[in-house]
mmCIF file of C-alpha atoms and ligand atoms in Angstrom:
data_model
loop_
_atom_site.group_PDB
_atom_site.id
_atom_site.type_symbol
_atom_site.label_atom_id
_atom_site.label_comp_id
_atom_site.label_asym_id
_atom_site.label_seq_id
_atom_site.Cartn_x
_atom_site.Cartn_y
_atom_site.Cartn_z
ATOM 1 C CA UNK A 833 27.327 12.171 218.762
ATOM 2 C CA UNK A 834 27.694 11.133 215.112
ATOM 3 C CA UNK A 835 25.185 8.466 214.081
ATOM 4 C CA UNK A 836 25.371 5.904 211.294
ATOM 5 C CA UNK A 837 22.571 5.401 208.782
ATOM 6 C CA UNK A 838 21.391 2.245 210.562
ATOM 7 C CA UNK A 839 21.457 3.923 214.001
ATOM 8 C CA UNK A 840 19.412 6.797 212.588
ATOM 9 C CA UNK A 841 16.916 4.394 211.008
ATOM 10 C CA UNK A 842 16.673 2.476 214.299
ATOM 11 C CA UNK A 843 15.957 5.685 216.237
ATOM 12 C CA UNK A 844 13.186 6.654 213.796
ATOM 13 C CA UNK A 845 11.723 3.138 213.798
ATOM 14 C CA UNK A 846 11.782 3.025 217.617
ATOM 15 C CA UNK A 847 9.847 6.265 218.146
ATOM 16 C CA UNK A 848 6.036 6.446 218.265
ATOM 17 C CA UNK A 849 5.417 10.189 218.315
ATOM 18 C CA UNK A 850 7.722 12.473 216.351
ATOM 19 C CA UNK A 851 7.992 16.146 215.465
ATOM 20 C CA UNK A 852 9.891 16.995 212.282
ATOM 21 C CA UNK A 853 11.209 20.436 211.368
ATOM 22 C CA UNK A 854 13.751 22.134 209.070
ATOM 23 C CA UNK A 855 15.341 25.536 208.536
ATOM 24 C CA UNK A 856 13.571 28.884 208.423
ATOM 25 C CA UNK A 857 13.262 30.453 204.972
ATOM 26 C CA UNK A 858 12.481 26.904 203.805
ATOM 27 C CA UNK A 859 13.460 25.730 200.319
ATOM 28 C CA UNK A 860 12.340 22.675 198.352
ATOM 29 C CA UNK A 861 14.692 20.401 200.267
ATOM 30 C CA UNK A 862 13.549 21.627 203.691
ATOM 31 C CA UNK A 863 9.860 21.282 202.783
ATOM 32 C CA UNK A 864 10.288 18.088 200.745
ATOM 33 C CA UNK A 865 12.370 16.302 203.383
ATOM 34 C CA UNK A 866 10.074 17.137 206.307
ATOM 35 C CA UNK A 867 6.912 16.133 204.410
ATOM 36 C CA UNK A 868 8.612 13.129 202.789
ATOM 37 C CA UNK A 869 9.780 11.815 206.172
ATOM 38 C CA UNK A 870 6.305 12.484 207.596
ATOM 39 C CA UNK A 871 4.673 10.310 204.905
ATOM 40 C CA UNK A 872 7.203 7.492 205.391
ATOM 41 C CA UNK A 873 6.773 7.477 209.162
ATOM 42 C CA UNK A 874 2.976 7.732 208.988
ATOM 43 C CA UNK A 875 3.120 4.741 206.644
ATOM 44 C CA UNK A 876 4.844 2.901 209.494
ATOM 45 C CA UNK A 877 1.945 3.822 211.808
ATOM 46 C CA UNK A 878 3.591 6.702 213.651
ATOM 47 C CA UNK A 879 2.155 9.969 214.926
ATOM 48 C CA UNK A 880 4.052 12.740 213.114
ATOM 49 C CA UNK A 881 3.739 16.527 213.324
ATOM 50 C CA UNK A 882 5.523 18.832 210.862
ATOM 51 C CA UNK A 883 6.492 22.275 212.151
ATOM 52 C CA UNK A 884 8.104 24.994 210.024
ATOM 53 C CA UNK A 885 8.541 28.466 211.451
ATOM 54 C CA UNK A 886 7.940 30.417 208.267
ATOM 55 C CA UNK A 887 5.532 31.020 205.409
ATOM 56 C CA UNK A 888 5.580 28.183 202.864
ATOM 57 C CA UNK A 889 5.837 29.499 199.275
ATOM 58 C CA UNK A 890 2.575 28.829 197.422
ATOM 59 C CA UNK A 891 4.243 26.837 194.611
ATOM 60 C CA UNK A 892 4.731 23.943 197.025
ATOM 61 C CA UNK A 893 0.937 23.392 197.260
ATOM 62 C CA UNK A 894 1.370 20.445 194.849
ATOM 63 C CA UNK A 895 3.204 18.541 197.572
ATOM 64 C CA UNK A 896 0.932 16.138 199.447
ATOM 65 C CA UNK A 897 0.799 17.307 203.075
ATOM 66 C CA UNK A 898 1.341 21.011 202.272
ATOM 67 C CA UNK A 899 -1.790 21.794 204.314
ATOM 68 C CA UNK A 900 -0.727 19.908 207.436
ATOM 69 C CA UNK A 901 2.466 21.913 207.953
ATOM 70 C CA UNK A 902 2.041 23.860 211.189
ATOM 71 C CA UNK A 903 3.790 26.963 212.438
ATOM 72 C CA UNK A 904 5.178 26.565 215.957
ATOM 73 C CA UNK A 905 3.567 28.787 218.549
ATOM 74 C CA UNK A 906 5.165 30.084 221.726
ATOM 75 C CA UNK A 907 2.118 29.137 223.820
ATOM 76 C CA UNK A 908 1.962 25.509 222.755
ATOM 77 C CA UNK A 909 4.605 22.953 223.665
ATOM 78 C CA UNK A 910 4.381 19.641 221.797
ATOM 79 C CA UNK A 911 5.639 16.585 223.666
ATOM 80 C CA UNK A 912 7.055 13.703 221.610
ATOM 81 C CA UNK A 913 9.599 10.844 221.799
ATOM 82 C CA UNK A 914 11.854 12.166 219.079
ATOM 83 C CA UNK A 915 12.476 15.600 217.587
ATOM 84 C CA UNK A 916 13.979 15.470 214.077
ATOM 85 C CA UNK A 917 15.735 18.523 212.581
ATOM 86 C CA UNK A 918 16.398 18.371 208.828
ATOM 87 C CA UNK A 919 18.571 20.208 206.289
ATOM 88 C CA UNK A 920 20.303 22.566 208.734
ATOM 89 C CA UNK A 921 22.253 22.711 211.930
ATOM 90 C CA UNK A 922 19.859 22.954 214.868
ATOM 91 C CA UNK A 923 20.151 26.719 215.392
ATOM 92 C CA UNK A 924 18.190 27.795 212.264
ATOM 93 C CA UNK A 925 14.742 26.398 213.124
ATOM 94 C CA UNK A 926 13.192 29.512 214.651
ATOM 95 C CA UNK A 927 10.492 29.006 217.287
ATOM 96 C CA UNK A 928 10.330 25.250 216.653
ATOM 97 C CA UNK A 929 13.279 24.895 219.040
ATOM 98 C CA UNK A 930 11.309 26.228 222.013
ATOM 99 C CA UNK A 931 7.957 24.644 221.200
ATOM 100 C CA UNK A 932 8.978 20.979 221.205
ATOM 101 C CA UNK A 933 9.611 18.919 224.306
ATOM 102 C CA UNK A 934 11.467 15.684 223.537
ATOM 103 C CA UNK A 935 13.937 13.429 225.371
ATOM 104 C CA UNK A 936 15.976 13.050 222.191
ATOM 105 C CA UNK A 937 16.842 15.152 219.142
ATOM 106 C CA UNK A 938 18.245 13.822 215.883
ATOM 107 C CA UNK A 939 19.720 16.169 213.296
ATOM 108 C CA UNK A 940 19.862 14.853 209.710
ATOM 109 C CA UNK A 941 21.750 17.012 207.220
ATOM 110 C CA UNK A 942 23.954 17.145 204.114
ATOM 111 C CA UNK A 943 25.820 20.433 204.764
ATOM 112 C CA UNK A 944 29.522 19.770 205.373
ATOM 113 C CA UNK A 945 29.637 22.981 207.449
ATOM 114 C CA UNK A 946 27.296 21.482 210.098
ATOM 115 C CA UNK A 947 29.588 21.174 213.150
ATOM 116 C CA UNK A 948 27.147 19.126 215.283
ATOM 117 C CA UNK A 949 27.464 19.396 219.071
ATOM 118 C CA UNK A 950 27.905 17.254 222.181
ATOM 119 C CA UNK A 951 24.238 17.221 223.214
ATOM 120 C CA UNK A 952 22.605 16.150 219.955
ATOM 121 C CA UNK A 953 22.782 13.178 217.611
ATOM 122 C CA UNK A 954 23.827 14.022 214.068
ATOM 123 C CA UNK A 955 23.575 11.980 210.898
ATOM 124 C CA UNK A 956 25.544 13.912 208.284
ATOM 125 C CA UNK A 957 26.191 12.734 204.739
ATOM 126 C CA UNK A 958 27.750 15.547 202.719
ATOM 127 C CA UNK A 959 28.053 13.272 199.662
ATOM 128 C CA UNK A 960 24.290 13.515 199.214
ATOM 129 C CA UNK A 961 22.983 16.375 197.054
ATOM 130 C CA UNK A 962 19.931 16.918 199.241
ATOM 131 C CA UNK A 963 18.547 15.969 202.633
ATOM 132 C CA UNK A 964 15.742 14.343 200.613
ATOM 133 C CA UNK A 965 18.366 11.963 199.196
ATOM 134 C CA UNK A 966 19.289 10.955 202.771
ATOM 135 C CA UNK A 967 15.606 10.419 203.632
ATOM 136 C CA UNK A 968 15.439 8.147 200.583
ATOM 137 C CA UNK A 969 18.461 6.217 201.992
ATOM 138 C CA UNK A 970 16.653 5.971 205.333
ATOM 139 C CA UNK A 971 13.471 4.705 203.659
ATOM 140 C CA UNK A 972 15.501 1.829 202.175
ATOM 141 C CA UNK A 973 17.221 1.186 205.506
ATOM 142 C CA UNK A 974 13.871 1.108 207.360
ATOM 143 C CA UNK A 975 12.190 -0.947 204.640
ATOM 144 C CA UNK A 976 9.497 1.737 204.472
ATOM 145 C CA UNK A 977 7.164 1.798 201.469
ATOM 146 C CA UNK A 978 7.810 4.698 199.092
ATOM 147 C CA UNK A 979 4.261 5.950 198.643
ATOM 148 C CA UNK A 980 3.371 8.348 195.842
ATOM 149 C CA UNK A 981 2.979 11.063 198.480
ATOM 150 C CA UNK A 982 6.484 10.508 199.890
ATOM 151 C CA UNK A 983 7.936 10.234 196.371
ATOM 152 C CA UNK A 984 6.500 13.620 195.289
ATOM 153 C CA UNK A 985 8.015 15.322 198.338
ATOM 154 C CA UNK A 986 11.435 13.648 198.196
ATOM 155 C CA UNK A 987 11.786 14.202 194.441
ATOM 156 C CA UNK A 988 11.185 17.933 195.025
ATOM 157 C CA UNK A 989 14.238 18.273 197.289
ATOM 158 C CA UNK A 990 16.441 16.337 194.869
ATOM 159 C CA UNK A 991 15.350 18.600 192.037
ATOM 160 C CA UNK A 992 15.571 21.958 193.810
ATOM 161 C CA UNK A 993 18.937 21.392 195.568
ATOM 162 C CA UNK A 994 20.554 20.268 192.277
ATOM 163 C CA UNK A 995 19.091 23.093 190.154
ATOM 164 C CA UNK A 996 16.894 20.457 188.519
ATOM 165 C CA UNK A 997 19.829 18.039 188.086
ATOM 166 C CA UNK A 998 22.211 20.603 186.563
ATOM 167 C CA UNK A 999 24.703 21.226 189.411
ATOM 168 C CA UNK A 1000 27.848 19.247 190.233
ATOM 169 C CA UNK A 1001 26.272 17.830 193.419
ATOM 170 C CA UNK A 1002 23.926 15.624 191.330
ATOM 171 C CA UNK A 1003 25.679 12.229 191.450
ATOM 172 C CA UNK A 1004 24.746 8.849 190.021
ATOM 173 C CA UNK A 1005 23.073 7.971 193.333
ATOM 174 C CA UNK A 1006 20.932 11.108 193.028
ATOM 175 C CA UNK A 1007 19.707 10.063 189.588
ATOM 176 C CA UNK A 1008 19.063 6.485 190.788
ATOM 177 C CA UNK A 1009 17.076 7.797 193.749
ATOM 178 C CA UNK A 1010 15.120 10.074 191.384
ATOM 179 C CA UNK A 1011 14.367 7.126 189.079
ATOM 180 C CA UNK A 1012 13.069 5.071 192.036
ATOM 181 C CA UNK A 1013 10.929 8.014 193.129
ATOM 182 C CA UNK A 1014 9.459 8.255 189.623
ATOM 183 C CA UNK A 1015 8.664 4.537 189.753
ATOM 184 C CA UNK A 1016 6.919 5.214 193.069
ATOM 185 C CA UNK A 1017 4.708 7.876 191.458
ATOM 186 C CA UNK A 1018 6.569 11.209 191.590
ATOM 187 C CA UNK A 1019 5.523 13.550 188.764
ATOM 188 C CA UNK A 1020 8.503 15.793 187.868
ATOM 189 C CA UNK A 1021 6.527 17.952 185.425
ATOM 190 C CA UNK A 1022 3.813 18.714 187.993
ATOM 191 C CA UNK A 1023 6.483 19.786 190.481
ATOM 192 C CA UNK A 1024 8.592 21.879 188.103
ATOM 193 C CA UNK A 1025 5.579 23.570 186.515
ATOM 194 C CA UNK A 1026 4.202 24.523 189.953
ATOM 195 C CA UNK A 1027 7.569 25.857 191.115
ATOM 196 C CA UNK A 1028 8.342 27.924 188.020
ATOM 197 C CA UNK A 1029 5.133 29.987 188.205
ATOM 198 C CA UNK A 1030 5.876 33.513 189.415
ATOM 199 C CA UNK A 1031 3.592 36.444 190.144
ATOM 200 C CA UNK A 1032 3.924 39.245 187.565
ATOM 201 C CA UNK A 1033 5.320 41.514 190.280
ATOM 202 C CA UNK A 1034 8.220 39.093 190.963
ATOM 203 C CA UNK A 1035 9.287 39.281 187.312
ATOM 204 C CA UNK A 1036 9.099 43.097 187.509
ATOM 205 C CA UNK A 1037 11.135 43.029 190.740
ATOM 206 C CA UNK A 1038 13.725 40.887 188.943
ATOM 207 C CA UNK A 1039 14.005 43.606 186.293
ATOM 208 C CA UNK A 1040 14.595 46.239 188.967
ATOM 209 C CA UNK A 1041 17.172 44.043 190.733
ATOM 210 C CA UNK A 1042 19.066 43.264 187.501
ATOM 211 C CA UNK A 1043 19.159 46.941 186.550
ATOM 212 C CA UNK A 1044 21.111 47.717 189.733
ATOM 213 C CA UNK A 1045 23.464 44.717 189.551
ATOM 214 C CA UNK A 1046 27.097 45.526 190.281
ATOM 215 C CA UNK A 1047 30.152 43.781 188.840
ATOM 216 C CA UNK A 1048 33.281 43.682 191.041
ATOM 217 C CA UNK A 1049 36.540 41.730 191.595
ATOM 218 C CA UNK A 1050 37.635 42.536 188.015
ATOM 219 C CA UNK A 1051 34.465 41.057 186.539
ATOM 220 C CA UNK A 1052 34.786 37.809 188.494
ATOM 221 C CA UNK A 1053 31.932 38.673 190.854
ATOM 222 C CA UNK A 1054 28.388 39.954 190.387
ATOM 223 C CA UNK A 1055 26.119 41.292 193.089
ATOM 224 C CA UNK A 1056 22.589 42.473 193.736
ATOM 225 C CA UNK A 1057 22.296 44.532 196.907
ATOM 226 C CA UNK A 1058 18.738 45.218 198.065
ATOM 227 C CA UNK A 1059 18.019 47.954 200.596
ATOM 228 C CA UNK A 1060 15.622 47.378 203.467
ATOM 229 C CA UNK A 1061 12.844 49.191 201.583
ATOM 230 C CA UNK A 1062 13.344 47.015 198.493
ATOM 231 C CA UNK A 1063 13.569 43.814 200.566
ATOM 232 C CA UNK A 1064 10.332 44.694 202.361
ATOM 233 C CA UNK A 1065 8.562 45.459 199.070
ATOM 234 C CA UNK A 1066 9.755 42.412 197.118
ATOM 235 C CA UNK A 1067 7.873 39.249 197.972
ATOM 236 C CA UNK A 1068 10.109 36.643 196.377
ATOM 237 C CA UNK A 1069 13.794 37.148 195.567
ATOM 238 C CA UNK A 1070 15.128 33.558 195.585
ATOM 239 C CA UNK A 1071 15.370 33.323 191.792
ATOM 240 C CA UNK A 1072 17.484 36.481 191.365
ATOM 241 C CA UNK A 1073 20.854 34.868 192.040
ATOM 242 C CA UNK A 1074 20.385 32.323 189.238
ATOM 243 C CA UNK A 1075 20.301 35.149 186.702
ATOM 244 C CA UNK A 1076 23.614 36.730 187.730
ATOM 245 C CA UNK A 1077 25.634 33.557 188.344
ATOM 246 C CA UNK A 1078 25.497 32.692 184.644
ATOM 247 C CA UNK A 1079 27.341 35.837 183.439
ATOM 248 C CA UNK A 1080 30.405 34.932 181.399
ATOM 249 C CA UNK A 1081 33.555 35.269 183.540
ATOM 250 C CA UNK A 1082 31.698 35.419 186.874
ATOM 251 C CA UNK A 1083 32.955 33.024 189.543
ATOM 252 C CA UNK A 1084 30.978 34.295 192.564
ATOM 253 C CA UNK A 1085 27.452 35.721 192.542
ATOM 254 C CA UNK A 1086 25.962 37.322 195.638
ATOM 255 C CA UNK A 1087 22.535 38.633 196.618
ATOM 256 C CA UNK A 1088 22.344 40.702 199.797
ATOM 257 C CA UNK A 1089 18.983 41.611 201.304
ATOM 258 C CA UNK A 1090 18.662 44.082 204.149
ATOM 259 C CA UNK A 1091 15.919 42.644 206.397
ATOM 260 C CA UNK A 1092 16.287 44.965 209.404
ATOM 261 C CA UNK A 1093 18.341 48.140 210.077
ATOM 262 C CA UNK A 1094 21.243 45.994 211.281
ATOM 263 C CA UNK A 1095 20.525 42.587 209.733
ATOM 264 C CA UNK A 1096 21.363 41.542 206.169
ATOM 265 C CA UNK A 1097 20.876 38.101 204.605
ATOM 266 C CA UNK A 1098 23.520 36.965 202.122
ATOM 267 C CA UNK A 1099 23.211 34.239 199.471
ATOM 268 C CA UNK A 1100 26.224 33.188 197.397
ATOM 269 C CA UNK A 1101 26.792 30.873 194.423
ATOM 270 C CA UNK A 1102 30.087 30.027 192.736
ATOM 271 C CA UNK A 1103 31.764 28.176 189.909
ATOM 272 C CA UNK A 1104 35.188 27.604 191.570
ATOM 273 C CA UNK A 1105 35.577 29.474 194.866
ATOM 274 C CA UNK A 1106 34.496 27.701 198.068
ATOM 275 C CA UNK A 1107 31.725 30.084 199.166
ATOM 276 C CA UNK A 1108 30.956 27.961 202.251
ATOM 277 C CA UNK A 1109 34.347 29.162 203.575
ATOM 278 C CA UNK A 1110 33.265 32.789 203.139
ATOM 279 C CA UNK A 1111 29.871 32.077 204.784
ATOM 280 C CA UNK A 1112 31.526 30.290 207.705
ATOM 281 C CA UNK A 1113 33.619 33.417 208.450
ATOM 282 C CA UNK A 1114 30.313 35.080 209.315
ATOM 283 C CA UNK A 1115 28.778 32.108 211.220
ATOM 284 C CA UNK A 1116 26.795 30.940 208.193
ATOM 285 C CA UNK A 1117 27.322 27.806 206.180
ATOM 286 C CA UNK A 1118 26.221 25.776 203.205
ATOM 287 C CA UNK A 1119 27.991 24.023 200.370
ATOM 288 C CA UNK A 1120 31.106 24.726 198.284
ATOM 289 C CA UNK A 1121 29.006 26.172 195.434
ATOM 290 C CA UNK A 1122 25.993 27.530 197.376
ATOM 291 C CA UNK A 1123 26.205 29.101 200.800
ATOM 292 C CA UNK A 1124 24.706 31.824 202.943
ATOM 293 C CA UNK A 1125 25.108 33.866 206.090
ATOM 294 C CA UNK A 1126 23.563 36.703 208.045
ATOM 295 C CA UNK A 1127 25.487 39.906 208.699
ATOM 296 C CA UNK A 1128 24.414 41.855 211.781
ATOM 297 C CA UNK A 1129 25.339 45.296 210.462
ATOM 298 C CA UNK A 1130 23.776 48.160 208.494
ATOM 299 C CA UNK A 1131 23.251 47.841 204.731
ATOM 300 C CA UNK A 1132 26.259 49.825 203.456
ATOM 301 C CA UNK A 1133 28.648 48.173 205.921
ATOM 302 C CA UNK A 1134 27.291 44.687 205.149
ATOM 303 C CA UNK A 1135 27.633 45.332 201.416
ATOM 304 C CA UNK A 1136 31.255 46.512 201.764
ATOM 305 C CA UNK A 1137 32.076 43.624 204.118
ATOM 306 C CA UNK A 1138 30.786 40.857 201.849
ATOM 307 C CA UNK A 1139 32.282 42.437 198.701
ATOM 308 C CA UNK A 1140 35.664 42.612 200.416
ATOM 309 C CA UNK A 1141 35.422 38.988 201.617
ATOM 310 C CA UNK A 1142 34.511 37.778 198.114
ATOM 311 C CA UNK A 1143 37.335 39.806 196.520
ATOM 312 C CA UNK A 1144 39.796 38.287 198.998
ATOM 313 C CA UNK A 1145 38.534 34.730 198.350
ATOM 314 C CA UNK A 1146 38.908 35.217 194.600
ATOM 315 C CA UNK A 1147 42.319 36.917 194.907
ATOM 316 C CA UNK A 1148 43.657 34.213 197.237
ATOM 317 C CA UNK A 1149 42.089 31.387 195.240
ATOM 318 C CA UNK A 1150 39.948 29.716 197.938
ATOM 319 C CA UNK A 1151 39.204 26.788 195.677
ATOM 320 C CA UNK A 1152 37.842 23.642 197.311
HETATM 321 P P1 AMP B 493 20.499 30.077 199.960
HETATM 322 O O1 AMP B 493 21.438 31.039 199.346
HETATM 323 O O2 AMP B 493 19.653 30.664 201.031
HETATM 324 O O3 AMP B 493 19.744 29.276 198.948
HETATM 325 O O4 AMP B 493 21.436 29.040 200.725
HETATM 326 C C1 AMP B 493 22.459 28.339 200.082
HETATM 327 C C2 AMP B 493 22.949 27.222 200.982
HETATM 328 O O5 AMP B 493 23.577 27.765 202.146
HETATM 329 C C3 AMP B 493 21.825 26.334 201.475
HETATM 330 O O6 AMP B 493 22.277 25.009 201.503
HETATM 331 C C4 AMP B 493 21.545 26.870 202.862
HETATM 332 O O7 AMP B 493 21.030 25.885 203.704
HETATM 333 C C5 AMP B 493 22.907 27.363 203.312
HETATM 334 N N1 AMP B 493 22.757 28.541 204.177
HETATM 335 C C6 AMP B 493 22.182 29.703 203.824
HETATM 336 N N2 AMP B 493 22.198 30.590 204.850
HETATM 337 C C7 AMP B 493 22.792 29.971 205.883
HETATM 338 C C8 AMP B 493 23.102 30.351 207.232
HETATM 339 N N3 AMP B 493 22.807 31.559 207.732
HETATM 340 N N4 AMP B 493 23.713 29.433 208.014
HETATM 341 C C9 AMP B 493 24.016 28.211 207.531
HETATM 342 N N5 AMP B 493 23.755 27.790 206.271
HETATM 343 C C10 AMP B 493 23.152 28.649 205.451
HETATM 344 MN MN1 MN B 494 17.771 23.869 202.417
HETATM 345 MN MN1 MN B 495 19.467 20.878 201.291
#
């Protein structure tokens, strides 16, 4: 069932014990929105547990609550009144799905590709740049105090999902929310300085990845394709795509990482083409200019498949 903002706020306000989670391979919006909502709800006197089924990148240690994030375990089932899933459809939350027992689940997201389903309640606002921006809307709706702790977390998701306010998804509402969060105590420089620090090895890995970059689709696409051995060796690859999307003439940039013999993760960014349409063909999703999917096939086949799909999208002009 689709919920309104006020119905979503009422459900959160009515619950006493909540578990909050977000997608695996968590980014600043997943981490910021779960912790931000936790702080808001704790401020309203509620018992809140944050579960994320993945490692949390060290840069996020500046976010208040970083240390209370728990990994779900198969042996422990947490009972609560309300299970809240943020920044993804409900099938990308790993073991959190099986380790929470709740009479009701609410999914809060900003991805237009989220189809929802009959069993779960969905609050979807694809006009918002980040799930953190929706949590900010909910804070207003619930009359919750924006503490400094909540502000730090929510600002992080606004910043990371908009490429630090550079992408087209950053709207006037996003900037107004950011300004309110600064008034509430968010420190943008502390967040951006913590997130830009990289281990020396990651910068060296970037050099290796760039040296094997391939241009295709008549120079309108750029790709980095990492074998399973490279993917296993490289600790952090998230920043790579930003370096190849800026090449003059490139519309679509892609990074493919082979995680298992028959499992490859694909990230795409674009200037014009609707990459969420490409991702959806392979059961993934995302936004018009940033999307991803998982291909269950060997490296060479996955590489050929995604290159062909991108070439077709460019040739046929899949512009949103
Ligand atoms: P990424 O390239 O991982 O930064 O993801 C870009 C956007 O696509 C983000 O908004 C993700 O949440 C979304 N996305 C990435 N992978 C998937 C997937 N397998 N299914 C659905 N959405 C995805
Ligand atoms: Mn996300
Ligand atoms: Mn997001």
